[in-house]
């Protein structure tokens, strides 16, 4: 790398954490390099992939593209932190290795943030299905009316079971100086929900978050991504992360109330997942104990519990049919997660 490259200070640094993303990483990088109206650099952090991800990136040989190859797998939070440490842009944008961005996205977002005097900015998303179909995640009029994303609104949106999509899906762009001033980084202990904690922490530090109503980020649904499967250990880790978050920041009364709602949602989700597991195992006693301990978890089953319990005592012709309804739970797409 020459001295001119080292001296380059772009408007925006894209950080892409990549793990076994050889089939999508070029598409993501190309979309980042195609940004118009801003100077950019793209940092790809290969999280110890077992496929040809690093080779694909290295072969692109673009002057604004850098590859960091980790010696051990650090998870999405750790890989992104490695990218943050190397970033030189005034703003930092996170891009998943299987997603893409529109060419004018960063110009719009930086303009929006600077006009509002904000340290963080989020925008709308298009959800792209496996067959190529696209659906806008949030109504643009609703985001335009919102204007600014506050901490209580962000927490409330991220209550499990509240809605299919929430503000945790948004991909924030952060002012690098603000992140460094408050020592803000991704929680490397989390494999799911690490991006939620970072934005919540930025807001709790007093950061202002502007909202760009237009969609500039394409969220590509991909088979096998972490965000499509939620397990009990994920719930436990996110609850522990929330406790650490609460120990670090003094929340205003409304944010505290929303946090209590979020905690109740986690408890219900945990009971729901335990109940589903017991139903799969045909454990009548275990299912009854869970139902009695947390009746609210039952309302999230798409089949009445009485009918489900009756089926537990029978010998089904097709064993997989008994748990099909549970597999179609609202947790099929976990909130505020990365796909890294």
XYZ file of N, CA, C and O in Angstrom, residues 71-271:
804
model
N -7.204 -14.377 11.912
C -6.560 -15.669 12.140
C -7.461 -16.641 12.879
O -7.226 -17.846 12.861
N -8.482 -16.113 13.539
C -9.463 -16.969 14.209
C -10.846 -16.372 14.028
O -10.992 -15.159 13.825
N -11.861 -17.200 14.104
C -13.226 -16.735 13.938
C -13.668 -15.935 15.167
O -13.613 -16.438 16.285
N -14.069 -14.699 14.943
C -14.478 -13.823 16.046
C -15.967 -13.508 16.029
O -16.453 -12.758 16.874
N -16.703 -14.067 15.085
C -18.125 -13.783 15.013
C -18.380 -12.433 14.373
O -17.453 -11.650 14.126
N -19.655 -12.124 14.076
C -19.973 -10.876 13.373
C -19.522 -9.627 14.117
O -19.033 -8.681 13.510
N -19.688 -9.615 15.457
C -19.267 -8.446 16.222
C -17.766 -8.245 16.199
O -17.272 -7.134 15.997
N -17.023 -9.324 16.388
C -15.572 -9.229 16.389
C -15.016 -8.843 15.036
O -14.082 -8.032 14.939
N -15.580 -9.414 13.977
C -15.118 -9.075 12.630
C -15.403 -7.613 12.311
O -14.559 -6.901 11.740
N -16.563 -7.142 12.687
C -16.882 -5.734 12.438
C -15.986 -4.817 13.255
O -15.581 -3.743 12.768
N -15.675 -5.197 14.482
C -14.775 -4.375 15.293
C -13.398 -4.254 14.656
O -12.754 -3.201 14.729
N -12.929 -5.336 14.036
C -11.651 -5.272 13.327
C -11.731 -4.258 12.185
O -10.778 -3.516 11.920
N -12.881 -4.210 11.514
C -13.078 -3.233 10.450
C -13.156 -1.809 10.983
O -12.599 -0.878 10.385
N -13.838 -1.638 12.120
C -13.939 -0.308 12.723
C -12.555 0.225 13.096
O -12.256 1.409 12.921
N -11.715 -0.650 13.620
C -10.374 -0.233 14.040
C -9.530 0.241 12.860
O -8.647 1.086 13.022
N -9.802 -0.291 11.681
C -9.017 0.063 10.492
C -9.644 1.185 9.677
O -9.023 1.713 8.752
N -10.866 1.576 10.004
C -11.608 2.549 9.195
C -10.997 3.944 9.275
O -10.529 4.377 10.328
N -11.052 4.666 8.145
C -10.537 6.030 8.080
C -11.602 7.041 7.672
O -11.331 8.246 7.609
N -12.794 6.595 7.361
C -13.843 7.493 6.902
C -14.434 8.336 8.016
O -14.386 7.980 9.194
N -15.018 9.472 7.645
C -15.740 10.294 8.630
C -16.988 9.578 9.105
O -17.417 9.754 10.250
N -17.565 8.783 8.229
C -18.751 8.003 8.558
C -18.449 6.526 8.316
O -17.637 6.188 7.443
N -19.120 5.670 9.066
C -18.919 4.230 8.927
C -20.264 3.568 8.633
O -21.236 3.753 9.380
N -20.300 2.825 7.548
C -21.509 2.105 7.142
C -21.253 0.604 7.254
O -20.220 0.116 6.796
N -22.200 -0.099 7.853
C -22.115 -1.558 7.972
C -22.913 -2.186 6.838
O -24.074 -1.827 6.603
N -22.286 -3.116 6.147
C -22.949 -3.831 5.052
C -22.735 -5.323 5.247
O -21.593 -5.772 5.397
N -23.819 -6.088 5.274
C -23.687 -7.541 5.376
C -23.173 -8.103 4.056
O -23.462 -7.574 2.977
N -22.453 -9.205 4.137
C -21.779 -9.765 2.963
C -22.739 -10.318 1.920
O -22.323 -10.575 0.788
N -24.007 -10.508 2.282
C -24.974 -11.011 1.308
C -26.037 -9.975 0.962
O -27.055 -10.302 0.358
N -25.792 -8.708 1.314
C -26.720 -7.633 1.002
C -26.095 -6.653 0.009
O -24.919 -6.761 -0.343
N -26.885 -5.675 -0.433
C -26.392 -4.666 -1.374
C -26.961 -3.299 -1.007
O -27.915 -3.195 -0.228
N -26.345 -2.245 -1.564
C -26.813 -0.883 -1.338
C -26.996 -0.174 -2.674
O -26.330 -0.491 -3.657
N -27.911 0.805 -2.685
C -28.165 1.603 -3.882
C -27.074 2.673 -4.059
O -26.498 3.138 -3.073
N -26.792 3.091 -5.279
C -25.673 4.010 -5.537
C -25.730 5.339 -4.794
O -24.691 5.888 -4.424
N -26.920 5.898 -4.581
C -27.024 7.206 -3.936
C -27.327 7.110 -2.445
O -27.582 8.127 -1.794
N -27.282 5.911 -1.901
C -27.670 5.726 -0.497
C -26.848 6.595 0.457
O -27.392 7.324 1.287
N -25.542 6.512 0.367
C -24.705 7.224 1.341
C -24.742 8.733 1.149
O -24.655 9.478 2.128
N -24.888 9.220 -0.078
C -25.009 10.663 -0.284
C -26.263 11.181 0.421
O -26.231 12.212 1.098
N -27.373 10.466 0.252
C -28.628 10.873 0.906
C -28.493 10.824 2.426
O -28.947 11.735 3.131
N -27.881 9.771 2.933
C -27.813 9.589 4.387
C -26.883 10.602 5.042
O -27.200 11.159 6.100
N -25.741 10.858 4.434
C -24.820 11.845 4.992
C -25.457 13.234 4.973
O -25.363 13.995 5.953
N -26.113 13.572 3.879
C -26.799 14.865 3.802
C -27.865 14.980 4.890
O -28.002 16.027 5.541
N -28.625 13.907 5.079
C -29.688 13.897 6.082
C -29.098 14.080 7.480
O -29.612 14.874 8.288
N -28.032 13.366 7.788
C -27.416 13.447 9.111
C -26.830 14.828 9.374
O -27.032 15.414 10.453
N -26.124 15.371 8.390
C -25.472 16.666 8.583
C -26.487 17.788 8.707
O -26.302 18.730 9.492
N -27.588 17.694 7.972
C -28.637 18.718 8.074
C -29.298 18.697 9.438
O -29.725 19.744 9.954
N -29.384 17.509 10.047
C -30.040 17.367 11.350
C -29.063 17.497 12.515
O -29.484 17.462 13.675
N -27.781 17.621 12.231
C -26.796 17.650 13.295
C -26.746 16.326 14.048
O -26.522 16.293 15.261
N -26.958 15.220 13.315
C -27.034 13.886 13.928
C -25.700 13.158 13.814
O -24.911 13.407 12.898
N -25.476 12.236 14.749
C -24.272 11.422 14.752
C -24.515 10.021 14.188
O -23.585 9.243 13.991
N -25.793 9.718 13.966
C -26.194 8.422 13.413
C -27.325 8.684 12.430
O -28.112 9.623 12.604
N -27.405 7.861 11.389
C -28.514 7.985 10.450
C -28.905 6.593 9.974
O -28.054 5.729 9.770
N -30.215 6.363 9.856
C -30.734 5.095 9.349
C -31.641 5.377 8.166
O -32.096 6.496 7.969
N -31.900 4.343 7.362
C -32.804 4.513 6.230
C -33.698 3.297 6.082
O -33.616 2.337 6.861
N -34.544 3.334 5.095
C -35.491 2.255 4.822
C -34.763 1.096 4.149
O -33.622 1.227 3.691
N -35.435 -0.050 4.060
C -34.854 -1.225 3.440
C -35.840 -1.863 2.482
O -37.059 -1.778 2.660
N -35.298 -2.532 1.470
C -36.080 -3.421 0.615
C -35.693 -4.847 0.967
O -34.505 -5.182 1.025
N -36.698 -5.688 1.218
C -36.462 -7.097 1.534
C -36.569 -7.886 0.235
O -37.621 -7.914 -0.401
N -35.462 -8.502 -0.149
C -35.401 -9.236 -1.410
C -35.479 -10.728 -1.122
O -34.636 -11.281 -0.408
N -36.503 -11.374 -1.659
C -36.728 -12.792 -1.389
C -35.834 -13.662 -2.269
O -35.147 -13.173 -3.171
N -35.856 -14.954 -2.008
C -35.013 -15.886 -2.745
C -35.340 -15.902 -4.234
O -34.472 -16.176 -5.065
N -36.605 -15.607 -4.593
C -36.988 -15.610 -6.006
C -36.763 -14.253 -6.679
O -37.133 -14.051 -7.839
N -36.183 -13.299 -5.937
C -35.876 -12.002 -6.515
C -36.931 -10.939 -6.286
O -36.715 -9.774 -6.628
N -38.068 -11.310 -5.715
C -39.101 -10.332 -5.421
C -38.666 -9.382 -4.313
O -37.844 -9.735 -3.466
N -39.205 -8.162 -4.316
C -38.783 -7.141 -3.362
C -39.984 -6.498 -2.694
O -40.986 -6.190 -3.358
N -39.865 -6.289 -1.365
C -40.923 -5.638 -0.591
C -40.290 -4.561 0.278
O -39.269 -4.805 0.931
N -40.865 -3.362 0.278
C -40.374 -2.276 1.124
C -40.701 -2.587 2.583
O -41.823 -2.933 2.927
N -39.707 -2.457 3.462
C -39.906 -2.869 4.850
C -40.830 -1.929 5.620
O -41.723 -2.355 6.339
N -40.634 -0.613 5.471
C -41.439 0.353 6.218
C -42.083 1.348 5.247
O -41.453 1.739 4.252
N -43.306 1.798 5.523
C -43.914 2.835 4.691
C -43.089 4.118 4.769
O -42.751 4.577 5.867
N -42.763 4.687 3.624
C -41.927 5.881 3.614
C -42.591 7.036 4.358
O -41.911 7.826 5.029
N -43.903 7.148 4.253
C -44.605 8.245 4.926
C -44.444 8.154 6.436
O -44.287 9.171 7.123
N -44.462 6.926 6.979
C -44.314 6.741 8.420
C -42.919 7.139 8.886
O -42.754 7.781 9.932
N -41.898 6.782 8.096
C -40.540 7.158 8.473
C -40.326 8.662 8.330
O -39.599 9.273 9.122
N -40.945 9.262 7.314
C -40.826 10.707 7.133
C -41.436 11.446 8.321
O -40.906 12.459 8.792
N -42.556 10.936 8.816
C -43.203 11.552 9.977
C -42.359 11.362 11.234
O -42.320 12.228 12.110
N -41.667 10.202 11.329
C -40.831 9.921 12.493
C -39.686 10.926 12.585
O -39.440 11.508 13.645
N -38.977 11.132 11.488
C -37.936 12.152 11.446
C -36.660 11.783 12.173
O -35.580 11.810 11.602
N -36.788 11.458 13.444
C -35.636 11.101 14.267
C -35.967 9.859 15.077
O -37.074 9.729 15.609
N -35.043 8.938 15.172
C -35.232 7.711 15.940
C -34.701 7.924 17.342
O -33.504 8.165 17.545
N -35.592 7.844 18.324
C -35.208 8.033 19.723
C -34.977 6.688 20.401
O -35.395 5.640 19.892
N -34.345 6.715 21.554
C -34.051 5.475 22.276
C -35.319 4.723 22.678
O -35.412 3.515 22.426
N -36.326 5.371 23.282
C -37.525 4.598 23.645
C -38.231 3.993 22.434
O -38.729 2.869 22.505
N -38.273 4.722 21.317
C -38.916 4.188 20.112
C -38.131 3.001 19.571
O -38.714 2.007 19.113
N -36.811 3.078 19.646
C -35.973 1.985 19.158
C -36.142 0.740 20.025
O -36.286 -0.371 19.517
N -36.152 0.921 21.341
C -36.323 -0.224 22.240
C -37.685 -0.857 22.039
O -37.804 -2.080 21.920
N -38.731 -0.031 21.992
C -40.082 -0.578 21.854
C -40.233 -1.354 20.551
O -40.891 -2.396 20.503
N -39.634 -0.846 19.487
C -39.730 -1.535 18.208
C -39.086 -2.909 18.263
O -39.479 -3.818 17.530
N -38.102 -3.068 19.145
C -37.364 -4.321 19.239
C -37.870 -5.225 20.356
O -37.088 -5.937 20.992
N -39.167 -5.183 20.602
C -39.800 -6.132 21.514
C -40.232 -7.341 20.692
O -40.961 -7.207 19.706
N -39.777 -8.504 21.064
C -40.084 -9.728 20.309
C -41.589 -9.968 20.253
O -42.309 -9.708 21.223
N -42.069 -10.432 19.119
C -43.477 -10.720 18.825
C -44.286 -9.469 18.502
O -45.446 -9.564 18.143
N -43.675 -8.265 18.645
C -44.451 -7.046 18.435
C -44.842 -6.892 16.971
O -45.948 -6.476 16.657
N -43.912 -7.189 16.066
C -44.203 -7.080 14.643
C -43.198 -7.917 13.873
O -42.172 -8.344 14.408
N -43.481 -8.169 12.595
C -42.566 -8.968 11.789
C -41.248 -8.244 11.588
O -40.176 -8.839 11.659
N -41.315 -6.939 11.319
C -40.110 -6.148 11.107
C -40.031 -5.045 12.146
O -41.048 -4.530 12.602
N -38.820 -4.674 12.522
C -38.630 -3.632 13.518
C -37.427 -2.790 13.133
O -36.700 -3.093 12.186
N -37.198 -1.719 13.882
C -36.111 -0.803 13.546
C -34.740 -1.449 13.722
O -33.737 -0.901 13.265
N -34.678 -2.585 14.380
C -33.412 -3.288 14.524
C -32.879 -3.834 13.216
O -31.693 -4.159 13.116
N -33.726 -3.951 12.211
C -33.275 -4.398 10.896
C -32.514 -3.300 10.157
O -31.770 -3.575 9.224
N -32.738 -2.054 10.540
C -32.082 -0.944 9.862
C -30.568 -1.031 10.029
O -30.061 -1.497 11.049
N -29.844 -0.570 9.028
C -28.390 -0.600 9.046
C -27.867 0.827 9.248
O -27.771 1.606 8.294
N -27.523 1.194 10.472
C -27.121 2.578 10.754
C -25.788 2.945 10.107
O -24.922 2.100 9.876
N -25.644 4.220 9.850
C -24.364 4.804 9.460
C -23.949 5.701 10.623
O -24.710 6.580 11.039
N -22.756 5.462 11.161
C -22.290 6.159 12.360
C -21.188 7.163 12.023
O -20.342 6.899 11.158
N -21.183 8.283 12.734
C -20.051 9.191 12.671
C -18.895 8.539 13.423
O -19.015 8.226 14.610
N -17.785 8.328 12.761
C -16.669 7.606 13.389
C -16.161 8.331 14.630
O -15.842 7.714 15.645
N -16.087 9.643 14.559
C -15.605 10.424 15.698
C -16.473 10.203 16.936
O -15.963 10.124 18.066
N -17.779 10.064 16.733
C -18.696 9.830 17.852
C -18.463 8.448 18.461
O -18.431 8.298 19.691
N -18.294 7.430 17.623
C -18.025 6.082 18.140
C -16.747 6.070 18.969
O -16.698 5.459 20.051
N -15.723 6.740 18.467
C -14.442 6.738 19.175
C -14.510 7.540 20.468
O -13.931 7.136 21.485
N -15.239 8.650 20.459
C -15.338 9.486 21.657
C -16.002 8.748 22.806
O -15.691 8.988 23.980
N -16.925 7.840 22.473
C -17.661 7.102 23.511
C -17.214 5.646 23.614
O -17.869 4.850 24.304
N -16.126 5.305 22.945
C -15.578 3.929 22.986
C -16.647 2.891 22.660
O -16.784 1.871 23.344
N -17.408 3.156 21.623
C -18.499 2.262 21.235
C -18.017 1.246 20.207
O -17.453 1.604 19.176
N -18.266 -0.018 20.511
C -17.911 -1.116 19.628
C -18.993 -2.191 19.718
O -19.840 -2.169 20.613
N -18.967 -3.145 18.799
C -19.902 -4.261 18.838
C -19.550 -5.201 19.990
O -18.370 -5.382 20.325
N -20.571 -5.798 20.586
C -20.386 -6.787 21.643
C -19.959 -8.103 20.998
O -20.739 -8.743 20.304
N -18.720 -8.510 21.243
C -18.188 -9.703 20.590
C -18.681 -10.992 21.221
O -18.457 -12.074 20.679
N -19.370 -10.904 22.364
C -19.910 -12.118 22.984
C -21.214 -12.546 22.337
O -21.681 -13.664 22.562
N -21.810 -11.656 21.536
C -23.102 -11.944 20.914
C -22.916 -12.442 19.487
O -22.151 -11.868 18.718
N -23.645 -13.494 19.135
C -23.699 -13.951 17.750
C -24.995 -13.497 17.093
O -25.204 -13.701 15.903
N -25.857 -12.891 17.876
C -27.131 -12.400 17.366
C -27.542 -11.214 18.240
O -27.459 -11.275 19.460
N -27.901 -10.107 17.626
C -28.328 -8.927 18.375
C -27.227 -7.935 18.691
O -27.462 -6.943 19.380
N -26.016 -8.157 18.162
C -24.911 -7.254 18.473
C -25.117 -5.868 17.861
O -24.682 -4.851 18.418
N -25.799 -5.788 16.729
C -26.035 -4.496 16.101
C -27.074 -3.682 16.866
O -26.997 -2.448 16.919
N -28.058 -4.369 17.478
C -29.041 -3.667 18.312
C -28.344 -2.971 19.479
O -28.608 -1.800 19.772
N -27.463 -3.676 20.161
C -26.798 -3.126 21.330
C -25.966 -1.900 20.973
O -25.942 -0.910 21.712
N -25.298 -1.936 19.820
C -24.467 -0.797 19.438
C -25.307 0.450 19.194
O -24.985 1.540 19.694
N -26.405 0.327 18.444
C -27.235 1.500 18.180
C -27.909 1.984 19.462
O -27.976 3.193 19.711
N -28.404 1.057 20.297
C -29.016 1.459 21.563
C -28.007 2.203 22.434
O -28.339 3.206 23.073
N -26.766 1.731 22.443
C -25.723 2.384 23.236
C -25.424 3.778 22.702
O -25.231 4.727 23.477
N -25.389 3.922 21.375
C -25.145 5.235 20.781
C -26.248 6.219 21.161
O -25.977 7.381 21.487
N -27.478 5.756 21.142
C -28.600 6.616 21.526
C -28.556 6.938 23.016
O -28.853 8.061 23.428
N -28.178 5.953 23.847
C -28.095 6.170 25.285
C -26.973 7.135 25.643
O -27.021 7.792 26.690
N -25.962 7.239 24.783
C -24.855 8.191 24.978
C -25.229 9.612 24.584
O -24.422 10.527 24.709
N -26.426 9.775 24.075
C -26.861 11.100 23.657
C -26.769 11.342 22.172
O -26.984 12.472 21.710
N -26.455 10.304 21.403
C -26.384 10.463 19.962
C -27.749 10.704 19.344
O -28.734 10.108 19.772
N -27.807 11.577 18.358
C -29.045 11.815 17.619
C -29.032 10.947 16.375
O -28.011 10.839 15.684
N -30.177 10.337 16.079
C -30.279 9.448 14.930
C -31.308 9.980 13.952
O -32.516 9.940 14.221
N -30.848 10.492 12.819
C -31.742 10.977 11.771
C -32.296 9.799 10.981
O -31.688 8.730 10.924
N -33.455 9.992 10.372
C -34.114 8.947 9.598
C -34.288 9.398 8.157
O -34.907 10.432 7.892
N -33.723 8.635 7.230
C -33.911 8.857 5.799
C -35.022 7.910 5.331
O -34.866 6.689 5.383
N -36.178 8.435 4.898
C -37.324 7.568 4.588
C -37.146 6.658 3.380
O -37.770 5.597 3.300
N -36.295 7.062 2.425
C -36.151 6.256 1.222
C -35.348 4.992 1.516
O -34.586 4.927 2.478
N -35.523 3.998 0.657
C -34.831 2.719 0.838
C -33.550 2.705 0.011
O -33.587 2.828 -1.209
N -32.416 2.526 0.692
C -31.154 2.446 -0.005
C -30.424 1.146 0.241
O -29.390 0.881 -0.364
N -30.979 0.325 1.142
C -30.336 -0.934 1.539
C -31.232 -2.092 1.126
O -32.429 -2.093 1.409
N -30.647 -3.080 0.465
C -31.390 -4.274 0.053
C -31.002 -5.442 0.953
O -29.850 -5.884 0.947
N -31.965 -5.918 1.715
C -31.766 -7.012 2.664
C -32.154 -8.307 1.955
O -33.325 -8.569 1.707
N -31.162 -9.100 1.618
C -31.397 -10.313 0.842
C -31.644 -11.512 1.763
O -30.785 -11.861 2.577
N -32.814 -12.104 1.633
C -33.112 -13.324 2.381
C -32.246 -14.441 1.824
O -32.156 -14.637 0.604
N -31.623 -15.181 2.723
C -30.718 -16.235 2.299
C -30.910 -17.465 3.159
O -30.971 -17.372 4.379
N -31.030 -18.624 2.543
C -31.186 -19.862 3.285
C -29.979 -20.085 4.188
O -28.836 -19.897 3.786
N -30.271 -20.461 5.444
C -29.202 -20.805 6.368
C -28.611 -19.627 7.107
O -27.667 -19.793 7.872
N -29.139 -18.401 6.897
C -28.574 -17.260 7.607
C -28.955 -17.325 9.075
O -30.002 -17.837 9.450
N -28.086 -16.774 9.945
C -28.327 -16.796 11.380
C -29.657 -16.159 11.717
O -30.367 -16.581 12.627
N -30.025 -15.109 10.972
C -31.208 -14.337 11.317
C -32.509 -15.095 11.112
O -33.565 -14.622 11.488
N -32.470 -16.281 10.525
C -33.709 -17.021 10.295
C -33.961 -18.087 11.369
O -34.961 -18.774 11.341
N -33.044 -18.244 12.317
C -33.220 -19.245 13.355
C -32.867 -18.634 14.703
O -31.779 -18.091 14.873
N -33.783 -18.707 15.658
C -33.532 -18.185 16.991
C -33.619 -19.330 17.986
O -34.550 -20.136 17.942
N -32.645 -19.416 18.871
C -32.595 -20.493 19.839
C -32.575 -19.930 21.255
O -32.333 -18.738 21.468
N -32.788 -20.817 22.237
C -32.836 -20.393 23.627
C -31.541 -19.711 24.032
O -31.555 -18.693 24.737
N -30.396 -20.243 23.585
C -29.131 -19.627 23.962
C -28.986 -18.213 23.395
O -28.313 -17.361 23.990
N -29.628 -17.931 22.239
C -29.619 -16.575 21.708
C -30.396 -15.635 22.629
O -29.957 -14.521 22.922
N -31.560 -16.082 23.070
C -32.374 -15.287 23.992
C -31.592 -14.995 25.262
O -31.545 -13.856 25.748
N -30.975 -16.025 25.829
C -30.214 -15.847 27.073
C -29.081 -14.842 26.882
O -28.825 -13.998 27.751
N -28.391 -14.924 25.743
C -27.271 -14.010 25.484
C -27.761 -12.574 25.330
O -27.129 -11.626 25.832
N -28.887 -12.381 24.646
C -29.412 -11.026 24.462
C -29.923 -10.450 25.774
O -29.768 -9.250 26.035
N -30.518 -11.281 26.623
C -30.965 -10.805 27.932
C -29.770 -10.396 28.787
O -29.813 -9.383 29.493
N -28.688 -11.168 28.714
C -27.481 -10.814 29.462
C -26.879 -9.514 28.937
O -26.413 -8.667 29.709
N -26.897 -9.344 27.609
C -26.374 -8.115 27.012
C -27.215 -6.912 27.432
O -26.680 -5.816 27.671
N -28.526 -7.103 27.528
C -29.394 -6.014 27.973
C -29.089 -5.619 29.415
O -29.118 -4.435 29.772
N -28.809 -6.597 30.264
C -28.468 -6.293 31.654
C -27.181 -5.486 31.721
O -27.060 -4.540 32.518
N -26.211 -5.829 30.893
C -24.965 -5.072 30.854
C -25.216 -3.658 30.337
O -24.657 -2.676 30.867
N -26.057 -3.545 29.326
C -26.432 -2.242 28.786
C -27.053 -1.366 29.876
O -26.700 -0.190 30.037
N -27.953 -1.938 30.668
C -28.629 -1.183 31.728
C -27.669 -0.787 32.840
O -27.880 0.223 33.517
N -26.629 -1.584 33.049
C -25.651 -1.244 34.087
C -24.741 -0.100 33.653
O -24.124 0.568 34.490
N -24.661 0.144 32.346
C -23.758 1.167 31.825
C -24.428 2.518 31.632
O -23.773 3.560 31.706
N -25.741 2.506 31.350
C -26.413 3.746 30.983
C -27.623 4.000 31.868
O -28.377 3.075 32.193
N -27.801 5.263 32.236
C -28.980 5.685 32.986
C -30.057 6.088 31.982
O -29.911 7.089 31.270
N -31.132 5.318 31.910
C -32.170 5.567 30.924
C -33.235 6.511 31.467
O -33.506 6.546 32.672
N -33.838 7.263 30.578
C -34.961 8.118 30.951
C -36.167 7.236 31.268
O -36.211 6.053 30.894
N -37.184 7.759 31.968
C -38.320 6.935 32.396
C -39.026 6.199 31.261
O -39.403 5.031 31.416
N -39.223 6.858 30.111
C -39.911 6.200 29.010
C -39.072 5.053 28.452
O -39.595 3.974 28.147
N -37.772 5.254 28.336
C -36.896 4.186 27.866
C -36.894 3.016 28.852
O -36.855 1.850 28.438
N -36.934 3.306 30.127
C -36.999 2.252 31.135
C -38.272 1.427 30.970
O -38.251 0.196 31.083
N -39.384 2.118 30.699
C -40.654 1.400 30.521
C -40.599 0.503 29.287
O -41.064 -0.637 29.306
N -40.020 1.022 28.206
C -39.890 0.209 26.999
C -38.945 -0.972 27.230
O -39.158 -2.064 26.701
N -37.918 -0.761 28.038
C -36.983 -1.839 28.341
C -37.664 -2.953 29.123
O -37.374 -4.141 28.919
N -38.584 -2.581 30.009
C -39.334 -3.613 30.750
C -40.212 -4.417 29.799
O -40.343 -5.647 29.945
N -40.804 -3.762 28.807
C -41.586 -4.481 27.794
C -40.703 -5.438 27.007
O -41.091 -6.572 26.718
N -39.514 -4.988 26.672
C -38.582 -5.837 25.926
C -38.191 -7.070 26.757
O -38.117 -8.182 26.229
N -37.962 -6.859 28.037
C -37.579 -7.975 28.902
C -38.708 -8.993 29.002
O -38.480 -10.208 28.955
N -39.953 -8.503 29.127
C -41.104 -9.425 29.168
C -41.203 -10.205 27.860
O -41.510 -11.397 27.854
N -40.948 -9.522 26.755
C -40.980 -10.200 25.464
C -39.949 -11.308 25.371
O -40.229 -12.394 24.848
N -38.755 -11.053 25.868
C -37.721 -12.082 25.872
C -38.144 -13.290 26.702
O -37.920 -14.438 26.322
N -38.739 -13.026 27.864
C -39.163 -14.123 28.729
C -40.225 -14.973 28.041
O -40.195 -16.208 28.099
N -41.166 -14.312 27.380
C -42.199 -15.050 26.651
C -41.585 -15.862 25.513
O -41.951 -17.017 25.294
N -40.659 -15.237 24.806
C -40.017 -15.929 23.689
C -39.246 -17.152 24.175
O -39.260 -18.205 23.536
N -38.587 -17.008 25.306
C -37.832 -18.133 25.851
C -38.767 -19.285 26.209
O -38.505 -20.456 25.896
N -39.864 -18.940 26.870
C -40.836 -19.976 27.230
C -41.419 -20.625 25.983
O -41.632 -21.835 25.932
